[in-house]
Short mmCIF file of C-alpha atoms in Angstrom, two decimals:
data_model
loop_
_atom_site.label_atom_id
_atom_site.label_comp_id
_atom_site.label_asym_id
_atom_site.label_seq_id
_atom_site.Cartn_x
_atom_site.Cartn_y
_atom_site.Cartn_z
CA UNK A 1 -7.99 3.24 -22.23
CA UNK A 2 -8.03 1.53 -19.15
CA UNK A 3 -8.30 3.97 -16.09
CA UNK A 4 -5.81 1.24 -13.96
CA UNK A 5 -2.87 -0.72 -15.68
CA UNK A 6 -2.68 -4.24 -14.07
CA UNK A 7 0.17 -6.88 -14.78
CA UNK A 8 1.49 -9.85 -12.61
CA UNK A 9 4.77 -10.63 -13.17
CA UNK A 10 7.13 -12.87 -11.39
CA UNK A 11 4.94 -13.37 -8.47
CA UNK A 12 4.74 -9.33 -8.22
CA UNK A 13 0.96 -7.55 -9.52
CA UNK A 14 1.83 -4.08 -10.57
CA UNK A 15 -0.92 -1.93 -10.34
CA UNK A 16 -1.02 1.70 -11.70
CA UNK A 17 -3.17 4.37 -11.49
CA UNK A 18 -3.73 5.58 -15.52
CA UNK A 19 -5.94 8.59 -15.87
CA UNK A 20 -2.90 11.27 -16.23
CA UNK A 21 -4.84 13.92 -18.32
CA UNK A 22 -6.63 14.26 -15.30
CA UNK A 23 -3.53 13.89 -12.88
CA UNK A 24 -5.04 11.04 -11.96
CA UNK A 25 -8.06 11.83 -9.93
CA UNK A 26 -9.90 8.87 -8.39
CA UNK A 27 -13.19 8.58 -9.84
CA UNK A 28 -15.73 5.81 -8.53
CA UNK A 29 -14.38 3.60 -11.30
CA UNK A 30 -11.02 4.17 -10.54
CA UNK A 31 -11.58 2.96 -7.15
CA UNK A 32 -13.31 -0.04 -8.32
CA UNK A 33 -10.13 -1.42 -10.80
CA UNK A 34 -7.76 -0.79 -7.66
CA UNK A 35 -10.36 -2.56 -5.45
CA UNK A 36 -10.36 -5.36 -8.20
CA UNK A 37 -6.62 -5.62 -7.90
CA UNK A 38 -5.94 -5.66 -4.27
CA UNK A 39 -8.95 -8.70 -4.18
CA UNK A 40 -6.33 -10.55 -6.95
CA UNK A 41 -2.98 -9.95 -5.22
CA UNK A 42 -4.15 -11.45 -2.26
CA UNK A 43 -6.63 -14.13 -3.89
CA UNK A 44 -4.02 -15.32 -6.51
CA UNK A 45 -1.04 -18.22 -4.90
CA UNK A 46 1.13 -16.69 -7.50
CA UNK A 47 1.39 -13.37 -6.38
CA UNK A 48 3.68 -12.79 -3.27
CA UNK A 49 3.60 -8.76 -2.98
CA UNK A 50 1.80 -5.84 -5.25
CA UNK A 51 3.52 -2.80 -6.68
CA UNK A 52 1.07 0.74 -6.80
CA UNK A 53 2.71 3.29 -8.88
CA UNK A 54 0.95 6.30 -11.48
CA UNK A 55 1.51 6.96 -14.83
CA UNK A 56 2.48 11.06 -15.77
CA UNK A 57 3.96 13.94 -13.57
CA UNK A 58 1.61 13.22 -10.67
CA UNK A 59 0.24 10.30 -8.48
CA UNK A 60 -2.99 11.81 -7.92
CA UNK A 61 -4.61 14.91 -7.34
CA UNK A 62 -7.17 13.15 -5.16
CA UNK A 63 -10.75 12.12 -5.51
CA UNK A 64 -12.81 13.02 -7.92
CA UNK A 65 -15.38 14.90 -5.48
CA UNK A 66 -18.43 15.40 -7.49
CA UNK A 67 -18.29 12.12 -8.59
CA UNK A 68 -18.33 10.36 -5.00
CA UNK A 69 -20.27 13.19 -2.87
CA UNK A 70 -23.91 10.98 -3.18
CA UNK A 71 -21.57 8.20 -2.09
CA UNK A 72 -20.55 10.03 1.30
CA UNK A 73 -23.89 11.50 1.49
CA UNK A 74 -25.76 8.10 2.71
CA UNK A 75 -23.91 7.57 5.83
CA UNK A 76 -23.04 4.44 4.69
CA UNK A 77 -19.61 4.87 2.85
CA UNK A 78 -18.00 2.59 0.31
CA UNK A 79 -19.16 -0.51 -0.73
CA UNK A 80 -17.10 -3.44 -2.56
CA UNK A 81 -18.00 -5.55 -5.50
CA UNK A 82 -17.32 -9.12 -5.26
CA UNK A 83 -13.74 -10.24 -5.38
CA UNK A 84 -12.69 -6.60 -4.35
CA UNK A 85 -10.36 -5.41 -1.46
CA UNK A 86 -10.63 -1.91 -0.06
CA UNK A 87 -7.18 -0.17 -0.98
CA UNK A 88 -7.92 2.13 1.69
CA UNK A 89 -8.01 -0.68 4.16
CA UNK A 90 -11.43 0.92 6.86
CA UNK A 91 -13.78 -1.52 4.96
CA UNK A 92 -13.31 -5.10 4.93
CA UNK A 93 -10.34 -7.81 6.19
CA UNK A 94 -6.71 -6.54 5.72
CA UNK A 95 -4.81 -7.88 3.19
CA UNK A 96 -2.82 -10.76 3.49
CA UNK A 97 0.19 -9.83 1.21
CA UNK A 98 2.32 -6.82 1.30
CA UNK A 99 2.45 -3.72 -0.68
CA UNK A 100 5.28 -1.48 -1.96
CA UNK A 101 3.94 1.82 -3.03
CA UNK A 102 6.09 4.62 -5.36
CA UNK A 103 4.77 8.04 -5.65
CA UNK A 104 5.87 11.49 -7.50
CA UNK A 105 4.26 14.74 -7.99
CA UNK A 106 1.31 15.57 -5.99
CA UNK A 107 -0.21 13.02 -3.97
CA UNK A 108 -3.02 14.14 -2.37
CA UNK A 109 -6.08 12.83 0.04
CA UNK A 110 -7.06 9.20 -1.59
CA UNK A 111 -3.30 8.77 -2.38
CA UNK A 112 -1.77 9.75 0.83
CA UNK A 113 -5.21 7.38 2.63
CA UNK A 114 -3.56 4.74 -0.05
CA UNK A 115 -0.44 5.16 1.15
CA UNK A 116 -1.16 5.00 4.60
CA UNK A 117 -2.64 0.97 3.98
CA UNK A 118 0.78 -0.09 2.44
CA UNK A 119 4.00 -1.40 3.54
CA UNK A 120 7.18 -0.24 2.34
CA UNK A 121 6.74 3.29 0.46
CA UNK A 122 9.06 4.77 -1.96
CA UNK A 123 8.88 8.33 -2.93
CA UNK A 124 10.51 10.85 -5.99
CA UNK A 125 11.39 13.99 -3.75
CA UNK A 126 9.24 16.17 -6.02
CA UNK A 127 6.47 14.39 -4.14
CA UNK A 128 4.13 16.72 -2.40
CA UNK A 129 1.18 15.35 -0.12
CA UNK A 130 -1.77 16.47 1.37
CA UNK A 131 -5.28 16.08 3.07
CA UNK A 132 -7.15 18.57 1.65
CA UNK A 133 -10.91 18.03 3.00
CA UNK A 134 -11.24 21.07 4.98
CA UNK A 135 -10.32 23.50 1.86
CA UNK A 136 -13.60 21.32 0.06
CA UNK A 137 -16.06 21.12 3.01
CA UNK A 138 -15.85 17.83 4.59
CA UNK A 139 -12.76 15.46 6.75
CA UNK A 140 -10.91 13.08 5.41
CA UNK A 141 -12.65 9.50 5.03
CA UNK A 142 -10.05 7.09 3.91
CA UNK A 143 -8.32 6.17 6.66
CA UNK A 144 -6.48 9.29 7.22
CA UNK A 145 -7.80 10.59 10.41
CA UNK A 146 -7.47 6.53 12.04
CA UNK A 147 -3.84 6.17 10.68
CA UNK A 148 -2.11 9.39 10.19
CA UNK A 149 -1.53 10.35 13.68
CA UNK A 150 0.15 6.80 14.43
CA UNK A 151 2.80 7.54 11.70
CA UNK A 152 3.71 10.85 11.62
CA UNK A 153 2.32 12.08 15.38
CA UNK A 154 -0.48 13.52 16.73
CA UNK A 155 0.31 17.40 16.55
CA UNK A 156 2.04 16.70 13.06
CA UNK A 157 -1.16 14.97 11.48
CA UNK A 158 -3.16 17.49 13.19
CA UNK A 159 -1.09 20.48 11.68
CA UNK A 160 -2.12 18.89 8.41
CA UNK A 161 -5.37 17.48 9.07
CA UNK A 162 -6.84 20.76 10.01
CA UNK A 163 -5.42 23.02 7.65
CA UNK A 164 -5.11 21.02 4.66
CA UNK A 165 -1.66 22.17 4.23
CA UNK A 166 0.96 20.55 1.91
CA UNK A 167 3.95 18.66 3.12
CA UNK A 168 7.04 17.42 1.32
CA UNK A 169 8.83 14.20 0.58
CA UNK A 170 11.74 15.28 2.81
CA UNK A 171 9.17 15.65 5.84
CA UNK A 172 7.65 12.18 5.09
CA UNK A 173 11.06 10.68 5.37
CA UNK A 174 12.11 12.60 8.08
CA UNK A 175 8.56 11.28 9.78
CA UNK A 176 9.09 7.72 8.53
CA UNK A 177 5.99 8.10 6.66
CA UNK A 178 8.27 7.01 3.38
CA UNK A 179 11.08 4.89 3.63
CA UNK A 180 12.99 5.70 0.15
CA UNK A 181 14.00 9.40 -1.66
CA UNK A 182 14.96 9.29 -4.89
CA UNK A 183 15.32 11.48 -7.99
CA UNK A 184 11.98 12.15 -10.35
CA UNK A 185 11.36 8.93 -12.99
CA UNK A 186 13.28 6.76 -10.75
CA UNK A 187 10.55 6.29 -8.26
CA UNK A 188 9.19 2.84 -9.68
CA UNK A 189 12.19 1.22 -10.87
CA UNK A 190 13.29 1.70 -6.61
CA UNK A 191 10.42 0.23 -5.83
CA UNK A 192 10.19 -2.57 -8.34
CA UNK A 193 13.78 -3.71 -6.36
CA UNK A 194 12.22 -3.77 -2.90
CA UNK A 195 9.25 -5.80 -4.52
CA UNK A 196 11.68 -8.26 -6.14
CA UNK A 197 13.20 -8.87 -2.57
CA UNK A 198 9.84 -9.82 -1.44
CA UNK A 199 8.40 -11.80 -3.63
CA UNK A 200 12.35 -14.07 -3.93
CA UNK A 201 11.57 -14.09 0.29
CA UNK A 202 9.14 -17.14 1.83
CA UNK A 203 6.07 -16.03 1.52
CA UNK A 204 5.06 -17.42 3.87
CA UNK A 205 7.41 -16.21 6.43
CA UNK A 206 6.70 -12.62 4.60
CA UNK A 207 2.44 -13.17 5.36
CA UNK A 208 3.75 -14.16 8.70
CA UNK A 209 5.78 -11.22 9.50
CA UNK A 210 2.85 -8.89 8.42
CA UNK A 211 0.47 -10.94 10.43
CA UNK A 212 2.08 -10.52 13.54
CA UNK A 213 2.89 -7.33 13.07
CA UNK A 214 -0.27 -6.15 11.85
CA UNK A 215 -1.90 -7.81 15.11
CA UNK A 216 0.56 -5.93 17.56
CA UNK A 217 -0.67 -2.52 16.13
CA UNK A 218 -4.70 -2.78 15.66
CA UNK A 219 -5.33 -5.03 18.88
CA UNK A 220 -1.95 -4.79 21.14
CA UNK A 221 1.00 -6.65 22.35
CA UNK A 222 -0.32 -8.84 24.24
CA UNK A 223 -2.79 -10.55 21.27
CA UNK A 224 0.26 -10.69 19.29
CA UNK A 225 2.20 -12.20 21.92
CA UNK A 226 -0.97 -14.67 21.82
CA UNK A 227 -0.63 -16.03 18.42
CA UNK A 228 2.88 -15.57 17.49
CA UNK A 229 4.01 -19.14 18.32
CA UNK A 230 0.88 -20.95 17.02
CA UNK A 231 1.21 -18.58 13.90
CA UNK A 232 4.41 -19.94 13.65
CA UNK A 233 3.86 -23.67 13.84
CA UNK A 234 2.23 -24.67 10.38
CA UNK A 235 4.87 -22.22 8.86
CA UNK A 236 7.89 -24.29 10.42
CA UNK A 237 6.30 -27.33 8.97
CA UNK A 238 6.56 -26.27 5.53
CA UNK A 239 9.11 -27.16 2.36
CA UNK A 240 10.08 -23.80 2.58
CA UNK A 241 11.93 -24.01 5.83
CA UNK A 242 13.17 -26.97 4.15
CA UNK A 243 14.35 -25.22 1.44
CA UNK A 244 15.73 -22.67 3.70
CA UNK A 245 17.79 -24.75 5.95
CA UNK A 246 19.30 -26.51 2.21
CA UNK A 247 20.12 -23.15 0.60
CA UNK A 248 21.95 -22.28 3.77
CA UNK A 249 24.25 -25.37 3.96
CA UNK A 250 25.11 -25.32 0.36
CA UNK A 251 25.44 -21.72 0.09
CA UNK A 252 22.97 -20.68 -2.69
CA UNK A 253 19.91 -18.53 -2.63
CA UNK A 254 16.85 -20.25 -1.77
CA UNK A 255 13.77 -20.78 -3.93
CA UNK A 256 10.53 -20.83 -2.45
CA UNK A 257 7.22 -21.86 -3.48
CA UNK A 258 4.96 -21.12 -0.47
CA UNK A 259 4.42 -24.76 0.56
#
């Protein structure tokens, strides 16, 4: 059985985690089929936006430790096959195409480090999340300690950070950390909608927007400021803006094809 489900489907990859006899820990190969994924979505024309969800009661209940501690142990961290993408987002380029994320039961260390490298997160509110490396003798090395404090706050990623506490899916909204609550089992189908309203968006308005974005937070305002309007150039030149400006005069919903 595979350890990670993968289907594309209009112009959305779903990927889900599949190991739920184990509450799906992430074991190196685990990592690998995400990796594998992320390097398709943002490879493949067809695919505007990816969907990460987990089969059973619980996204994950983190890494599989044993299994990765010669890994962490050579100072030199994760490596990538070719055609892979690091879902974690500290090795390699950033992606180019967004990704919703849906989450329920525990979510701990790997998954909330996953979370933190996606773009619009939905979340049952059974979800429970935490860093738990100081309770297993070592820090968080996903991307938590670079990324968690510029979500939630300093003293509240600290809190959790050092203590390897637990938080809840009502404190992640109330934080911003996830942008949907909903009830148990209805965590993908939410987040299968906001995908859908991506991928029907321009994509290439949509790889714009995350762009510039993306810019403005890792290297400041004033880089984004930089290449917003040459960014925007080729983009206004496309069929898609085209197609935009149509659907608007004859009042119907615009179909894009990222040209």
């Amino acid at each position: 059985m595979a350890l990670v489900n993968v289907e594309a489907k209009d112009h959305i990859l779903f990927i889900g985690l599949n190991r739920p006899e184990k509450m799906n820990a992430m074991n190196r190969q685990m990592y690998h089929d995400i990796a594998a994924a992320y390097g398709r979505l943002n490879r493949d024309p067809e695919l505007r936006v990816g969907l990460v969800y987990a089969e059973g009661d619980h996204f994950t209940s983190g890494l599989e430790l044993d299994d990765w501690a010669g890994v962490f142990a050579n100072g030199e961290g994760l490596s990538l096959n070719e055609g892979e993408m690091d879902p974690f987002g500290i090795v390699g380029p950033p992606m180019d195409k967004p990704v919703v994320y849906a989450t329920q039961g525990i979510c701990f260390t790997c998954g909330v480090e996953m979370m933190l490298n996606t773009d619009i997160r939905v979340a049952a509110d059974n979800s429970r999340y935490g860093q738990l490396e100081v309770r297993r003798g070592i820090f968080a090395c996903g991307g938590a300690t670079i990324r968690l404090q510029e979500e939630i706050g300093w003293a509240n990623a600290q809190r959790y950070l050092l203590t390897g506490d637990e938080w809840s899916a009502a404190q992640a909204r109330e934080w911003g950390l996830v942008q949907e609550l909903v009830a148990p089992g209805e965590q993908f189908d939410r987040a299968r909608e906001m995908a859908e309203k991506v991928a029907r968006a321009a994509p290439l308005g949509v790889q714009g927007s995350l762009r510039s974005s993306r810019i403005a937070r890792t290297e400041g305002h004033d880089a984004a400021k930089a290449r917003l309007f040459p960014d925007l150039a080729p983009v206004m030149r496309s069929e898609d803006v085209q197609e935009g400006i149509q659907s608007f005069l004859e009042r119907r919903e615009a179909v894009f094809k990222g040209v």
